[in-house]
Amino acid sequence: MTGTIHLSPPDVGPLEESYLIAALRSGWVAPVGPDLDAFEREVATRVGTHGAVAVSSGTAALHLALLGLGVGPGHVVLVPTLTFVATANAVRYTGARPVFVDCDPQTGNVDIALVAELLHRLRSRGERVGAVIPVDMFGSCADYAALLPICAAADVPVVEDAAEALGATHLGRAAGSFGRIGVLSFNGNKIMTTSGGGMLVGDDVALLDRARYLSTQAREPVPHYEHRETGYNYRLSNLLAALGRAQLVRLDGMIDRRRRLRDRYAKLFAPVPGVRLIGAEDTGSNCWLTSIRVDRQRSGWAAADLAAHLAARHIETRPVWKPMHLQPAYADAESRLTGAAERLFAEGLTLPSGSALNERQVTTVFSAIDEFLTARTGAPAA
């Protein structure tokens, strides 16, 4: 690793090493084995769903979820414009067309009222709506108490993109459990990692079985290689599943470290005019990433100014997601916008949030921010 302090580096140690060595010595090094089976069971138990299917990435999981629902050419799928591109790409992989929806300015999650409006409009003009994909932004669940009845009334399935939200809860239920099917990510920067990987979780056994079948090259259950349709090489390896099992043991501790770091950011920025933490009110968040929003008129400085100050000290930050409707790859896509996502992109900044950050690194980050604030206000923030 470099001397840079990163946003969310992998948090691995002796426990992960022991699980990996045990899996390696067992001889199960293929995308099949006891750790893979156990990892699926353990994550399903954690999320509270009947089953799970582990695959090579969260994007692959989204793709399989949509295929399992029969989404394809001729369908439209509602996608938040404020998200990582994988959500939209998975829709295009199926041949369907994404329609982007703006976000709630307070949380960054999808604007529920706009979803209701769009569903009515699309159906009124005869469009076939294949699914709605809410994204649990930065580890905070969307407002499912409001969203699910709207989608149920329209008879449109929900694919919960909980890639960022494993370990989060909403109204006492776990992230990943709200939709017809949920999708998790174990990418290297997520709350827990298998270096790369993802998972489908849900109660619909037939849908999960279909995903498992497609993820293994659609191989028929016969002794020879028999294929009646085109499948995908999406299965997670047993070795990476072993890594995931160790991470799952440590998940609550890693969430706690991120929450304590978020609390420190909240205390630091509380007296600073024009600055607030995005989604800070959500006590069920897993605190995957902590982002601030800066009102330049009140603060006297922009998020980009703080980003440049920290970059000069080898501290990584990142703007909030650039909205999909501003991405050249999706310039021709239909959107229903209020301007909320564009304002979050312009004013938002994500700060180092990882559970692997040691006290020296955290002190460096907070000292650098304090130095920045002191230079602009004449007094330290806290």
Short mmCIF file of C-alpha atoms in Angstrom, two decimals:
data_model
loop_
_atom_site.label_atom_id
_atom_site.label_comp_id
_atom_site.label_asym_id
_atom_site.label_seq_id
_atom_site.Cartn_x
_atom_site.Cartn_y
_atom_site.Cartn_z
CA MET A 1 0.00 0.00 0.00
CA THR A 2 1.13 3.61 -0.58
CA GLY A 3 1.51 6.30 2.08
CA THR A 4 -1.81 7.78 0.99
CA ILE A 5 -4.70 7.61 3.46
CA HIS A 6 -7.50 6.03 1.44
CA LEU A 7 -11.26 6.38 1.71
CA SER A 8 -12.08 2.78 2.56
CA PRO A 9 -9.17 0.33 2.34
CA PRO A 10 -9.74 -3.40 2.94
CA ASP A 11 -9.78 -4.32 6.63
CA VAL A 12 -8.17 -7.76 6.82
CA GLY A 13 -5.92 -9.47 9.34
CA PRO A 14 -5.00 -12.73 11.04
CA LEU A 15 -8.53 -14.16 11.06
CA GLU A 16 -8.87 -13.75 7.29
CA GLU A 17 -5.42 -15.30 6.83
CA SER A 18 -6.40 -18.36 8.88
CA TYR A 19 -9.65 -18.90 6.96
CA LEU A 20 -7.85 -18.58 3.62
CA ILE A 21 -5.07 -20.99 4.56
CA ALA A 22 -7.59 -23.53 5.82
CA ALA A 23 -9.56 -23.29 2.57
CA LEU A 24 -6.41 -23.58 0.49
CA ARG A 25 -5.20 -26.63 2.39
CA SER A 26 -8.63 -28.24 2.01
CA GLY A 27 -8.08 -28.44 -1.74
CA TRP A 28 -11.32 -26.59 -2.54
CA VAL A 29 -9.85 -23.89 -4.77
CA ALA A 30 -12.56 -23.91 -7.46
CA PRO A 31 -15.87 -21.99 -7.55
CA VAL A 32 -17.43 -24.75 -5.48
CA GLY A 33 -16.78 -26.01 -1.98
CA PRO A 34 -17.84 -26.02 1.67
CA ASP A 35 -16.82 -22.43 2.39
CA LEU A 36 -18.93 -21.19 -0.53
CA ASP A 37 -21.97 -23.09 0.72
CA ALA A 38 -21.39 -21.90 4.29
CA PHE A 39 -20.84 -18.30 3.22
CA GLU A 40 -24.19 -18.25 1.43
CA ARG A 41 -25.96 -19.72 4.47
CA GLU A 42 -24.29 -17.32 6.89
CA VAL A 43 -25.03 -14.18 4.85
CA ALA A 44 -28.64 -15.27 4.32
CA THR A 45 -28.97 -15.74 8.07
CA ARG A 46 -27.46 -12.33 8.70
CA VAL A 47 -29.81 -10.62 6.24
CA GLY A 48 -32.80 -12.71 7.30
CA THR A 49 -33.64 -14.22 3.93
CA HIS A 50 -34.36 -17.79 2.94
CA GLY A 51 -31.36 -18.16 0.66
CA ALA A 52 -28.42 -16.58 -1.14
CA VAL A 53 -26.24 -17.07 -4.22
CA ALA A 54 -22.62 -15.87 -4.17
CA VAL A 55 -21.21 -14.49 -7.42
CA SER A 56 -18.16 -12.70 -8.76
CA SER A 57 -19.37 -9.11 -8.22
CA GLY A 58 -22.30 -6.96 -7.19
CA THR A 59 -22.76 -6.05 -10.84
CA ALA A 60 -23.10 -9.72 -11.76
CA ALA A 61 -25.66 -10.11 -8.97
CA LEU A 62 -27.70 -7.19 -10.33
CA HIS A 63 -27.53 -8.63 -13.83
CA LEU A 64 -28.72 -12.05 -12.68
CA ALA A 65 -31.48 -10.53 -10.53
CA LEU A 66 -32.90 -8.70 -13.52
CA LEU A 67 -32.59 -11.73 -15.79
CA GLY A 68 -34.35 -13.84 -13.19
CA LEU A 69 -37.25 -11.40 -13.21
CA GLY A 70 -37.49 -11.68 -16.98
CA VAL A 71 -36.25 -8.14 -17.63
CA GLY A 72 -35.02 -7.69 -21.19
CA PRO A 73 -35.52 -5.79 -24.46
CA GLY A 74 -38.76 -3.83 -24.44
CA HIS A 75 -38.63 -3.13 -20.69
CA VAL A 76 -37.74 0.02 -18.82
CA VAL A 77 -36.21 -0.08 -15.33
CA LEU A 78 -36.28 2.80 -12.83
CA VAL A 79 -32.79 3.56 -11.50
CA PRO A 80 -31.65 6.39 -9.18
CA THR A 81 -29.54 8.86 -11.09
CA LEU A 82 -27.31 9.19 -8.00
CA THR A 83 -25.53 5.85 -7.97
CA PHE A 84 -22.44 4.02 -9.14
CA VAL A 85 -22.64 3.13 -12.83
CA ALA A 86 -22.99 -0.61 -12.15
CA THR A 87 -26.68 -0.17 -11.35
CA ALA A 88 -27.40 1.28 -14.77
CA ASN A 89 -24.98 -1.01 -16.61
CA ALA A 90 -26.73 -4.10 -15.29
CA VAL A 91 -29.97 -2.85 -16.84
CA ARG A 92 -28.31 -2.35 -20.20
CA TYR A 93 -26.73 -5.82 -20.07
CA THR A 94 -30.27 -7.24 -20.25
CA GLY A 95 -31.25 -5.10 -23.24
CA ALA A 96 -33.70 -3.07 -21.14
CA ARG A 97 -33.63 0.72 -20.91
CA PRO A 98 -32.86 2.61 -17.66
CA VAL A 99 -35.00 5.60 -16.71
CA PHE A 100 -33.28 7.75 -14.12
CA VAL A 101 -34.96 9.19 -11.02
CA ASP A 102 -33.65 12.04 -8.91
CA CYS A 103 -32.87 11.75 -5.22
CA ASP A 104 -33.94 13.00 -1.83
CA PRO A 105 -31.65 15.99 -1.12
CA GLN A 106 -31.26 15.06 2.55
CA THR A 107 -30.25 11.41 2.20
CA GLY A 108 -29.22 10.94 -1.44
CA ASN A 109 -31.60 7.97 -1.69
CA VAL A 110 -34.19 7.77 -4.44
CA ASP A 111 -37.03 10.32 -4.34
CA ILE A 112 -40.08 8.16 -3.58
CA ALA A 113 -42.62 10.70 -4.86
CA LEU A 114 -40.85 10.79 -8.21
CA VAL A 115 -40.92 6.99 -8.41
CA ALA A 116 -44.71 7.05 -7.95
CA GLU A 117 -45.08 9.78 -10.55
CA LEU A 118 -42.84 7.99 -13.06
CA LEU A 119 -44.54 4.63 -12.65
CA HIS A 120 -47.88 6.27 -13.42
CA ARG A 121 -46.49 8.14 -16.41
CA LEU A 122 -44.65 5.17 -17.92
CA ARG A 123 -47.57 2.82 -17.54
CA SER A 124 -49.97 5.42 -18.94
CA ARG A 125 -48.05 5.51 -22.17
CA GLY A 126 -47.86 1.73 -22.39
CA GLU A 127 -44.27 1.16 -21.25
CA ARG A 128 -43.42 -2.22 -19.72
CA VAL A 129 -41.71 -1.50 -16.39
CA GLY A 130 -39.49 -4.47 -15.56
CA ALA A 131 -38.29 -3.38 -12.12
CA VAL A 132 -37.45 -0.54 -9.75
CA ILE A 133 -33.89 -0.58 -8.34
CA PRO A 134 -33.52 1.57 -5.22
CA VAL A 135 -29.92 1.98 -4.05
CA ASP A 136 -29.12 2.08 -0.32
CA MET A 137 -26.85 5.09 -0.62
CA PHE A 138 -23.59 5.11 1.37
CA GLY A 139 -24.97 2.40 3.65
CA SER A 140 -28.36 3.96 4.49
CA CYS A 141 -31.52 2.19 3.37
CA ALA A 142 -34.03 3.86 1.10
CA ASP A 143 -37.47 4.62 2.55
CA TYR A 144 -38.95 1.17 1.94
CA ALA A 145 -41.96 1.82 4.15
CA ALA A 146 -43.07 4.30 1.49
CA LEU A 147 -41.58 2.70 -1.63
CA LEU A 148 -42.74 -0.92 -1.37
CA PRO A 149 -46.50 -0.19 -1.33
CA ILE A 150 -46.12 2.05 -4.38
CA CYS A 151 -44.30 -0.64 -6.35
CA ALA A 152 -46.71 -3.35 -5.16
CA ALA A 153 -49.69 -1.29 -6.30
CA ALA A 154 -48.07 -0.95 -9.71
CA ASP A 155 -47.20 -4.67 -9.74
CA VAL A 156 -43.53 -3.87 -10.37
CA PRO A 157 -40.82 -5.91 -8.60
CA VAL A 158 -38.16 -4.21 -6.49
CA VAL A 159 -34.50 -5.20 -6.82
CA GLU A 160 -32.80 -3.75 -3.76
CA ASP A 161 -29.30 -2.59 -4.61
CA ALA A 162 -27.81 -2.96 -1.13
CA ALA A 163 -24.26 -3.16 -2.47
CA GLU A 164 -23.17 -0.48 -0.01
CA ALA A 165 -25.40 -1.45 2.89
CA LEU A 166 -24.64 -4.91 4.31
CA GLY A 167 -25.16 -4.65 8.06
CA ALA A 168 -27.47 -1.65 7.86
CA THR A 169 -31.07 -1.80 9.07
CA HIS A 170 -34.32 0.03 8.37
CA LEU A 171 -37.27 -0.22 10.75
CA GLY A 172 -35.67 -3.26 12.33
CA ARG A 173 -35.09 -5.15 9.08
CA ALA A 174 -31.74 -5.79 7.44
CA ALA A 175 -30.62 -4.14 4.23
CA GLY A 176 -30.96 -6.58 1.36
CA SER A 177 -34.23 -8.06 2.64
CA PHE A 178 -36.71 -5.52 1.29
CA GLY A 179 -37.06 -6.23 -2.40
CA ARG A 180 -38.21 -9.25 -4.37
CA ILE A 181 -34.49 -9.86 -4.35
CA GLY A 182 -31.54 -8.02 -2.82
CA VAL A 183 -28.00 -7.53 -4.07
CA LEU A 184 -24.82 -7.16 -2.00
CA SER A 185 -21.26 -6.27 -2.97
CA PHE A 186 -17.99 -7.46 -1.45
CA ASN A 187 -15.74 -5.23 -3.53
CA GLY A 188 -12.44 -4.23 -1.94
CA ASN A 189 -13.72 -0.90 -0.64
CA LYS A 190 -16.99 -2.14 0.84
CA ILE A 191 -17.95 -2.59 4.50
CA MET A 192 -16.58 -6.15 4.21
CA THR A 193 -14.79 -7.67 1.27
CA THR A 194 -13.91 -10.85 -0.55
CA SER A 195 -11.53 -8.69 -2.67
CA GLY A 196 -14.22 -8.89 -5.34
CA GLY A 197 -17.59 -10.54 -5.16
CA GLY A 198 -21.30 -10.12 -4.68
CA MET A 199 -24.40 -11.98 -3.60
CA LEU A 200 -28.10 -12.28 -4.32
CA VAL A 201 -30.29 -12.66 -1.23
CA GLY A 202 -34.00 -13.29 -0.97
CA ASP A 203 -36.90 -15.59 -0.14
CA ASP A 204 -37.84 -16.53 -3.71
CA VAL A 205 -36.18 -19.94 -4.03
CA ALA A 206 -37.03 -20.31 -7.72
CA LEU A 207 -35.47 -16.94 -8.50
CA LEU A 208 -32.32 -17.81 -6.56
CA ASP A 209 -32.09 -21.21 -8.26
CA ARG A 210 -32.39 -19.51 -11.63
CA ALA A 211 -29.56 -17.12 -10.70
CA ARG A 212 -27.37 -20.01 -9.54
CA TYR A 213 -28.01 -21.88 -12.79
CA LEU A 214 -27.16 -18.86 -14.97
CA SER A 215 -24.06 -18.07 -12.88
CA THR A 216 -22.54 -21.48 -13.67
CA GLN A 217 -22.65 -21.23 -17.48
CA ALA A 218 -26.23 -22.58 -17.45
CA ARG A 219 -24.91 -26.09 -17.18
CA GLU A 220 -27.58 -28.77 -17.12
CA PRO A 221 -27.45 -31.30 -14.23
CA VAL A 222 -26.13 -34.22 -16.28
CA PRO A 223 -22.73 -35.98 -16.21
CA HIS A 224 -21.52 -34.41 -19.45
CA TYR A 225 -21.49 -30.72 -20.41
CA GLU A 226 -24.98 -29.87 -21.62
CA HIS A 227 -26.16 -26.27 -22.23
CA ARG A 228 -29.59 -25.28 -23.51
CA GLU A 229 -29.11 -21.53 -23.14
CA THR A 230 -26.37 -18.97 -22.71
CA GLY A 231 -25.08 -18.66 -19.15
CA TYR A 232 -22.38 -16.69 -17.38
CA ASN A 233 -19.16 -17.44 -15.54
CA TYR A 234 -20.21 -15.50 -12.45
CA ARG A 235 -19.71 -17.94 -9.55
CA LEU A 236 -17.60 -16.86 -6.54
CA SER A 237 -14.60 -19.04 -5.70
CA ASN A 238 -14.44 -21.12 -2.54
CA LEU A 239 -11.25 -19.32 -1.48
CA LEU A 240 -12.88 -15.90 -1.66
CA ALA A 241 -15.91 -17.24 0.17
CA ALA A 242 -13.59 -18.31 2.98
CA LEU A 243 -12.28 -14.75 3.14
CA GLY A 244 -15.87 -13.53 3.26
CA ARG A 245 -16.72 -15.84 6.16
CA ALA A 246 -13.90 -14.35 8.23
CA GLN A 247 -15.02 -10.84 7.34
CA LEU A 248 -18.59 -11.66 8.33
CA VAL A 249 -17.40 -12.68 11.80
CA ARG A 250 -15.87 -9.21 12.16
CA LEU A 251 -18.66 -7.25 10.45
CA ASP A 252 -20.24 -5.69 13.54
CA GLY A 253 -16.88 -4.57 14.87
CA MET A 254 -16.03 -2.94 11.54
CA ILE A 255 -19.39 -1.15 11.47
CA ASP A 256 -18.80 0.09 14.99
CA ARG A 257 -15.42 1.57 14.02
CA ARG A 258 -16.97 3.36 11.03
CA ARG A 259 -19.78 4.71 13.20
CA ARG A 260 -17.37 6.06 15.79
CA LEU A 261 -15.42 7.76 12.98
CA ARG A 262 -18.64 9.29 11.62
CA ASP A 263 -19.48 10.55 15.10
CA ARG A 264 -16.11 12.28 15.25
CA TYR A 265 -16.74 13.94 11.89
CA ALA A 266 -20.16 15.05 13.13
CA LYS A 267 -18.60 16.65 16.19
CA LEU A 268 -15.88 18.30 14.11
CA PHE A 269 -18.25 19.88 11.60
CA ALA A 270 -21.15 20.67 13.98
CA PRO A 271 -20.04 24.29 14.64
CA VAL A 272 -19.07 24.95 11.00
CA PRO A 273 -21.69 27.06 9.17
CA GLY A 274 -23.00 25.56 5.93
CA VAL A 275 -21.65 22.04 6.45
CA ARG A 276 -23.72 18.94 7.27
CA LEU A 277 -23.22 15.19 7.08
CA ILE A 278 -25.36 13.49 4.45
CA GLY A 279 -27.75 10.95 5.99
CA ALA A 280 -26.35 11.48 9.49
CA GLU A 281 -29.81 11.09 11.05
CA ASP A 282 -30.06 7.42 10.02
CA THR A 283 -29.16 5.41 13.14
CA GLY A 284 -29.52 2.16 11.15
CA SER A 285 -26.82 3.07 8.64
CA ASN A 286 -23.72 0.89 8.45
CA CYS A 287 -21.73 4.15 7.97
CA TRP A 288 -19.92 2.72 4.95
CA LEU A 289 -18.80 6.15 3.76
CA THR A 290 -19.20 9.51 5.47
CA SER A 291 -19.94 12.41 3.14
CA ILE A 292 -20.44 16.07 3.87
CA ARG A 293 -22.38 18.68 1.94
CA VAL A 294 -20.96 22.19 1.81
CA ASP A 295 -23.10 25.28 1.19
CA ARG A 296 -20.46 27.63 -0.17
CA GLN A 297 -22.58 30.73 0.45
CA ARG A 298 -22.64 30.03 4.18
CA SER A 299 -19.26 28.35 4.69
CA GLY A 300 -17.18 30.63 2.48
CA TRP A 301 -15.44 27.65 0.92
CA ALA A 302 -16.33 24.81 -1.44
CA ALA A 303 -16.06 21.05 -1.02
CA ALA A 304 -13.44 21.08 -3.77
CA ASP A 305 -11.29 23.45 -1.69
CA LEU A 306 -11.17 20.97 1.20
CA ALA A 307 -10.53 18.12 -1.25
CA ALA A 308 -7.52 19.95 -2.70
CA HIS A 309 -6.17 20.73 0.77
CA LEU A 310 -6.38 17.07 1.82
CA ALA A 311 -5.00 15.78 -1.49
CA ALA A 312 -1.89 17.89 -0.95
CA ARG A 313 -1.42 15.96 2.30
CA HIS A 314 -1.95 12.57 0.61
CA ILE A 315 -5.43 12.10 2.01
CA GLU A 316 -7.96 10.68 -0.43
CA THR A 317 -11.43 12.17 -0.77
CA ARG A 318 -13.98 11.84 -3.56
CA PRO A 319 -16.97 13.79 -4.82
CA VAL A 320 -20.38 12.24 -4.31
CA TRP A 321 -21.41 10.08 -7.30
CA LYS A 322 -21.68 11.98 -10.57
CA PRO A 323 -25.34 11.50 -11.58
CA MET A 324 -26.02 8.99 -14.32
CA HIS A 325 -27.92 11.50 -16.45
CA LEU A 326 -24.69 13.54 -16.68
CA GLN A 327 -22.61 10.56 -17.78
CA PRO A 328 -21.82 10.55 -21.52
CA ALA A 329 -22.67 6.85 -21.71
CA TYR A 330 -26.24 7.62 -20.62
CA ALA A 331 -26.76 11.02 -22.24
CA ASP A 332 -29.69 9.66 -24.26
CA ALA A 333 -31.52 8.12 -21.29
CA GLU A 334 -34.87 9.41 -20.05
CA SER A 335 -34.78 11.10 -16.64
CA ARG A 336 -37.10 12.69 -14.10
CA LEU A 337 -35.06 15.31 -12.31
CA THR A 338 -35.37 17.98 -9.64
CA GLY A 339 -31.73 19.07 -9.54
CA ALA A 340 -31.12 17.42 -6.15
CA ALA A 341 -28.51 14.92 -7.40
CA GLU A 342 -26.64 17.57 -9.35
CA ARG A 343 -26.45 19.78 -6.24
CA LEU A 344 -25.16 16.88 -4.15
CA PHE A 345 -22.54 16.16 -6.79
CA ALA A 346 -21.46 19.81 -6.82
CA GLU A 347 -21.48 20.27 -3.05
CA GLY A 348 -20.72 16.79 -1.66
CA LEU A 349 -17.41 15.33 -0.54
CA THR A 350 -16.71 11.85 0.80
CA LEU A 351 -14.07 11.62 3.53
CA PRO A 352 -11.84 8.75 4.73
CA SER A 353 -14.24 6.35 6.43
CA GLY A 354 -12.65 2.90 6.58
CA SER A 355 -12.53 0.64 9.63
CA ALA A 356 -8.91 -0.20 8.80
CA LEU A 357 -7.72 3.37 9.44
CA ASN A 358 -5.46 3.41 12.47
CA GLU A 359 -5.43 6.13 15.11
CA ARG A 360 -2.37 7.82 13.60
CA GLN A 361 -4.11 8.05 10.21
CA VAL A 362 -7.33 9.33 11.76
CA THR A 363 -5.40 11.95 13.71
CA THR A 364 -3.69 13.02 10.49
CA VAL A 365 -7.02 13.42 8.72
CA PHE A 366 -8.65 15.42 11.50
CA SER A 367 -5.58 17.61 11.99
CA ALA A 368 -5.56 18.41 8.27
CA ILE A 369 -9.26 19.30 8.29
CA ASP A 370 -8.81 21.42 11.40
CA GLU A 371 -5.89 23.21 9.75
CA PHE A 372 -8.10 23.93 6.72
CA LEU A 373 -10.99 25.23 8.82
CA THR A 374 -8.73 27.36 11.00
CA ALA A 375 -7.22 29.03 7.93
CA ARG A 376 -10.69 30.02 6.72
CA THR A 377 -12.42 30.94 9.93
CA GLY A 378 -9.56 32.03 12.12
CA ALA A 379 -10.46 29.50 14.80
CA PRO A 380 -10.35 25.69 15.02
CA ALA A 381 -13.67 23.91 14.43
CA ALA A 382 -13.63 21.93 17.66
#
